[in-house]
Amino acid sequence: MTITQNSLAVTIERAKAQEPIGSPCTDVCKLDTETGLCLGCFRSREEIKTFRSMNDAAKLDLFDELLARRAAKEQAKSPRS
């Protein structure tokens, strides 16, 4: 597990425990030029912009999506056997 992976998972767990649900921001705040996703939290610019107005269910759904995006990126980077 890389630091980015660990940081995102830990940040999401902390955010879930907050009331209201907190942000998944990992303080990397740099968008990937190819995907348009933040390199730290894997949110799109639109998701970052609208996060505060999302209801808790939408935020929890987004957290699952962010972890899936991160896992897909890590899998794509892994050498194939």
Tab-separated table of N, CA and C in Angstrom:
chain	number	residue	atom	x	y	z
A	1	MET	N	0.850	-1.178	0.000
A	1	MET	CA	0.000	0.000	0.000
A	1	MET	C	0.893	1.237	0.000
A	2	THR	N	0.623	2.152	-0.917
A	2	THR	CA	1.423	3.364	-0.989
A	2	THR	C	0.919	4.388	0.019
A	3	ILE	N	1.702	5.434	0.202
A	3	ILE	CA	1.292	6.485	1.126
A	3	ILE	C	-0.013	7.117	0.665
A	4	THR	N	-0.165	7.353	-0.635
A	4	THR	CA	-1.406	7.939	-1.143
A	4	THR	C	-2.592	7.033	-0.849
A	5	GLN	N	-2.428	5.739	-1.056
A	5	GLN	CA	-3.512	4.799	-0.766
A	5	GLN	C	-3.878	4.870	0.705
A	6	ASN	N	-2.882	4.785	1.561
A	6	ASN	CA	-3.120	4.801	2.994
A	6	ASN	C	-3.749	6.123	3.405
A	7	SER	N	-3.221	7.222	2.907
A	7	SER	CA	-3.739	8.531	3.274
A	7	SER	C	-5.204	8.683	2.888
A	8	LEU	N	-5.567	8.249	1.699
A	8	LEU	CA	-6.953	8.371	1.262
A	8	LEU	C	-7.867	7.518	2.125
A	9	ALA	N	-7.498	6.281	2.374
A	9	ALA	CA	-8.334	5.397	3.192
A	9	ALA	C	-8.501	5.949	4.606
A	10	VAL	N	-7.418	6.418	5.192
A	10	VAL	CA	-7.469	6.976	6.551
A	10	VAL	C	-8.308	8.250	6.560
A	11	THR	N	-8.101	9.102	5.576
A	11	THR	CA	-8.857	10.353	5.494
A	11	THR	C	-10.349	10.081	5.341
A	12	ILE	N	-10.704	9.107	4.533
A	12	ILE	CA	-12.115	8.766	4.353
A	12	ILE	C	-12.711	8.222	5.646
A	13	GLU	N	-11.983	7.380	6.345
A	13	GLU	CA	-12.499	6.858	7.624
A	13	GLU	C	-12.720	7.986	8.625
A	14	ARG	N	-11.800	8.929	8.679
A	14	ARG	CA	-11.974	10.092	9.571
A	14	ARG	C	-13.177	10.920	9.143
A	15	ALA	N	-13.318	11.134	7.841
A	15	ALA	CA	-14.426	11.941	7.326
A	15	ALA	C	-15.771	11.303	7.656
A	16	LYS	N	-15.850	9.976	7.565
A	16	LYS	CA	-17.097	9.267	7.878
A	16	LYS	C	-17.497	9.451	9.336
A	17	ALA	N	-16.517	9.609	10.211
A	17	ALA	CA	-16.786	9.733	11.643
A	17	ALA	C	-17.212	11.149	12.040
A	18	GLN	N	-17.058	12.100	11.146
A	18	GLN	CA	-17.402	13.485	11.462
A	18	GLN	C	-18.888	13.737	11.250
A	19	GLU	N	-19.389	14.756	11.936
A	19	GLU	CA	-20.785	15.157	11.774
A	19	GLU	C	-20.822	16.647	11.495
A	20	PRO	N	-21.218	17.106	10.329
A	20	PRO	CA	-21.576	16.303	9.167
A	20	PRO	C	-20.344	15.614	8.575
A	21	ILE	N	-20.579	14.708	7.657
A	21	ILE	CA	-19.489	13.950	7.041
A	21	ILE	C	-18.480	14.916	6.438
A	22	GLY	N	-17.201	14.651	6.719
A	22	GLY	CA	-16.129	15.539	6.282
A	22	GLY	C	-15.622	15.252	4.882
A	23	SER	N	-14.693	16.082	4.473
A	23	SER	CA	-14.106	16.005	3.140
A	23	SER	C	-13.051	14.903	3.053
A	24	PRO	N	-12.923	14.267	1.880
A	24	PRO	CA	-11.877	13.269	1.673
A	24	PRO	C	-10.545	13.890	1.232
A	25	CYS	N	-10.438	15.212	1.276
A	25	CYS	CA	-9.225	15.904	0.828
A	25	CYS	C	-8.008	15.408	1.611
A	26	THR	N	-6.934	15.101	0.882
A	26	THR	CA	-5.685	14.635	1.495
A	26	THR	C	-4.597	15.707	1.429
A	27	ASP	N	-4.962	16.923	1.068
A	27	ASP	CA	-4.053	18.068	0.960
A	27	ASP	C	-3.006	17.924	-0.133
A	28	VAL	N	-3.279	17.103	-1.145
A	28	VAL	CA	-2.399	17.025	-2.312
A	28	VAL	C	-2.846	18.091	-3.317
A	29	CYS	N	-4.126	18.150	-3.595
A	29	CYS	CA	-4.756	19.218	-4.377
A	29	CYS	C	-4.055	19.535	-5.698
A	30	LYS	N	-3.828	18.507	-6.489
A	30	LYS	CA	-3.255	18.679	-7.825
A	30	LYS	C	-4.024	17.764	-8.766
A	31	LEU	N	-4.551	18.341	-9.857
A	31	LEU	CA	-5.332	17.556	-10.805
A	31	LEU	C	-4.431	16.886	-11.831
A	32	ASP	N	-4.710	15.619	-12.082
A	32	ASP	CA	-4.011	14.853	-13.112
A	32	ASP	C	-4.442	15.401	-14.469
A	33	THR	N	-3.485	15.729	-15.315
A	33	THR	CA	-3.817	16.323	-16.613
A	33	THR	C	-4.517	15.342	-17.546
A	34	GLU	N	-4.288	14.052	-17.371
A	34	GLU	CA	-4.927	13.045	-18.229
A	34	GLU	C	-6.352	12.727	-17.793
A	35	THR	N	-6.547	12.519	-16.487
A	35	THR	CA	-7.860	12.088	-15.997
A	35	THR	C	-8.720	13.234	-15.487
A	36	GLY	N	-8.101	14.331	-15.102
A	36	GLY	CA	-8.839	15.433	-14.500
A	36	GLY	C	-9.181	15.188	-13.046
A	37	LEU	N	-8.637	14.116	-12.468
A	37	LEU	CA	-8.914	13.773	-11.071
A	37	LEU	C	-7.786	14.260	-10.175
A	38	CYS	N	-8.128	14.632	-8.956
A	38	CYS	CA	-7.122	15.024	-7.979
A	38	CYS	C	-6.205	13.834	-7.699
A	39	LEU	N	-4.907	14.092	-7.643
A	39	LEU	CA	-3.938	13.023	-7.385
A	39	LEU	C	-3.989	12.527	-5.941
A	40	GLY	N	-4.597	13.290	-5.048
A	40	GLY	CA	-4.688	12.883	-3.650
A	40	GLY	C	-5.985	12.181	-3.301
A	41	CYS	N	-7.112	12.803	-3.651
A	41	CYS	CA	-8.414	12.251	-3.238
A	41	CYS	C	-9.200	11.621	-4.385
A	42	PHE	N	-8.720	11.781	-5.609
A	42	PHE	CA	-9.341	11.173	-6.794
A	42	PHE	C	-10.718	11.742	-7.133
A	43	ARG	N	-11.012	12.947	-6.645
A	43	ARG	CA	-12.260	13.609	-7.033
A	43	ARG	C	-12.029	14.442	-8.287
A	44	SER	N	-13.093	14.603	-9.059
A	44	SER	CA	-13.055	15.509	-10.208
A	44	SER	C	-13.220	16.939	-9.696
A	45	ARG	N	-12.937	17.887	-10.561
A	45	ARG	CA	-13.119	19.303	-10.198
A	45	ARG	C	-14.573	19.554	-9.780
A	46	GLU	N	-15.525	18.983	-10.520
A	46	GLU	CA	-16.944	19.162	-10.206
A	46	GLU	C	-17.291	18.544	-8.846
A	47	GLU	N	-16.749	17.366	-8.548
A	47	GLU	CA	-17.014	16.726	-7.252
A	47	GLU	C	-16.426	17.542	-6.110
A	48	ILE	N	-15.271	18.128	-6.329
A	48	ILE	CA	-14.660	18.984	-5.308
A	48	ILE	C	-15.553	20.201	-5.074
A	49	LYS	N	-16.017	20.783	-6.166
A	49	LYS	CA	-16.830	21.996	-6.100
A	49	LYS	C	-18.171	21.762	-5.405
A	50	THR	N	-18.793	20.613	-5.639
A	50	THR	CA	-20.146	20.370	-5.117
A	50	THR	C	-20.174	19.557	-3.820
A	51	PHE	N	-19.024	19.155	-3.316
A	51	PHE	CA	-19.001	18.250	-2.169
A	51	PHE	C	-19.792	18.786	-0.977
A	52	ARG	N	-19.601	20.039	-0.625
A	52	ARG	CA	-20.274	20.595	0.559
A	52	ARG	C	-21.793	20.540	0.460
A	53	SER	N	-22.324	20.603	-0.752
A	53	SER	CA	-23.781	20.601	-0.920
A	53	SER	C	-24.368	19.195	-1.058
A	54	MET	N	-23.521	18.168	-1.121
A	54	MET	CA	-24.013	16.784	-1.223
A	54	MET	C	-24.625	16.340	0.103
A	55	ASN	N	-25.649	15.495	0.015
A	55	ASN	CA	-26.175	14.913	1.248
A	55	ASN	C	-25.244	13.778	1.696
A	56	ASP	N	-25.431	13.309	2.906
A	56	ASP	CA	-24.521	12.296	3.459
A	56	ASP	C	-24.499	11.007	2.644
A	57	ALA	N	-25.650	10.582	2.137
A	57	ALA	CA	-25.687	9.350	1.336
A	57	ALA	C	-24.845	9.513	0.072
A	58	ALA	N	-24.941	10.666	-0.571
A	58	ALA	CA	-24.148	10.923	-1.780
A	58	ALA	C	-22.659	10.963	-1.452
A	59	LYS	N	-22.309	11.547	-0.314
A	59	LYS	CA	-20.904	11.591	0.104
A	59	LYS	C	-20.364	10.180	0.339
A	60	LEU	N	-21.145	9.343	0.999
A	60	LEU	CA	-20.705	7.968	1.253
A	60	LEU	C	-20.547	7.195	-0.052
A	61	ASP	N	-21.472	7.396	-0.984
A	61	ASP	CA	-21.352	6.761	-2.303
A	61	ASP	C	-20.087	7.243	-3.012
A	62	LEU	N	-19.824	8.535	-2.914
A	62	LEU	CA	-18.627	9.094	-3.542
A	62	LEU	C	-17.366	8.498	-2.921
A	63	PHE	N	-17.343	8.327	-1.613
A	63	PHE	CA	-16.167	7.734	-0.956
A	63	PHE	C	-15.862	6.356	-1.543
A	64	ASP	N	-16.908	5.549	-1.733
A	64	ASP	CA	-16.710	4.218	-2.333
A	64	ASP	C	-16.128	4.347	-3.738
A	65	GLU	N	-16.641	5.298	-4.498
A	65	GLU	CA	-16.157	5.525	-5.862
A	65	GLU	C	-14.695	5.985	-5.855
A	66	LEU	N	-14.339	6.847	-4.914
A	66	LEU	CA	-12.956	7.339	-4.835
A	66	LEU	C	-11.987	6.196	-4.553
A	67	LEU	N	-12.362	5.325	-3.633
A	67	LEU	CA	-11.501	4.177	-3.321
A	67	LEU	C	-11.390	3.241	-4.518
A	68	ALA	N	-12.478	3.085	-5.264
A	68	ALA	CA	-12.445	2.246	-6.468
A	68	ALA	C	-11.555	2.867	-7.542
A	69	ARG	N	-11.630	4.175	-7.695
A	69	ARG	CA	-10.772	4.864	-8.668
A	69	ARG	C	-9.300	4.687	-8.306
A	70	ARG	N	-9.006	4.847	-7.030
A	70	ARG	CA	-7.628	4.693	-6.572
A	70	ARG	C	-7.139	3.272	-6.821
A	71	ALA	N	-7.971	2.291	-6.515
A	71	ALA	CA	-7.596	0.889	-6.721
A	71	ALA	C	-7.372	0.600	-8.202
A	72	ALA	N	-8.226	1.139	-9.060
A	72	ALA	CA	-8.070	0.933	-10.503
A	72	ALA	C	-6.774	1.554	-11.001
A	73	LYS	N	-6.440	2.721	-10.501
A	73	LYS	CA	-5.195	3.375	-10.911
A	73	LYS	C	-3.992	2.564	-10.454
A	74	GLU	N	-4.025	2.083	-9.221
A	74	GLU	CA	-2.918	1.273	-8.703
A	74	GLU	C	-2.784	-0.029	-9.486
A	75	GLN	N	-3.912	-0.643	-9.829
A	75	GLN	CA	-3.882	-1.892	-10.594
A	75	GLN	C	-3.313	-1.647	-11.989
A	76	ALA	N	-3.664	-0.530	-12.587
A	76	ALA	CA	-3.153	-0.202	-13.922
A	76	ALA	C	-1.646	0.036	-13.898
A	77	LYS	N	-1.128	0.525	-12.778
A	77	LYS	CA	0.310	0.781	-12.649
A	77	LYS	C	1.099	-0.479	-12.338
A	78	SER	N	0.439	-1.494	-11.795
A	78	SER	CA	1.130	-2.728	-11.399
A	78	SER	C	1.586	-3.496	-12.627
A	79	PRO	N	2.806	-4.045	-12.578
A	79	PRO	CA	3.272	-4.866	-13.703
A	79	PRO	C	2.445	-6.143	-13.795
A	80	ARG	N	2.130	-6.520	-14.996
A	80	ARG	CA	1.336	-7.739	-15.211
A	80	ARG	C	2.267	-8.936	-15.277
A	81	SER	N	1.790	-10.047	-14.756
A	81	SER	CA	2.604	-11.273	-14.753
A	81	SER	C	2.411	-12.054	-16.019
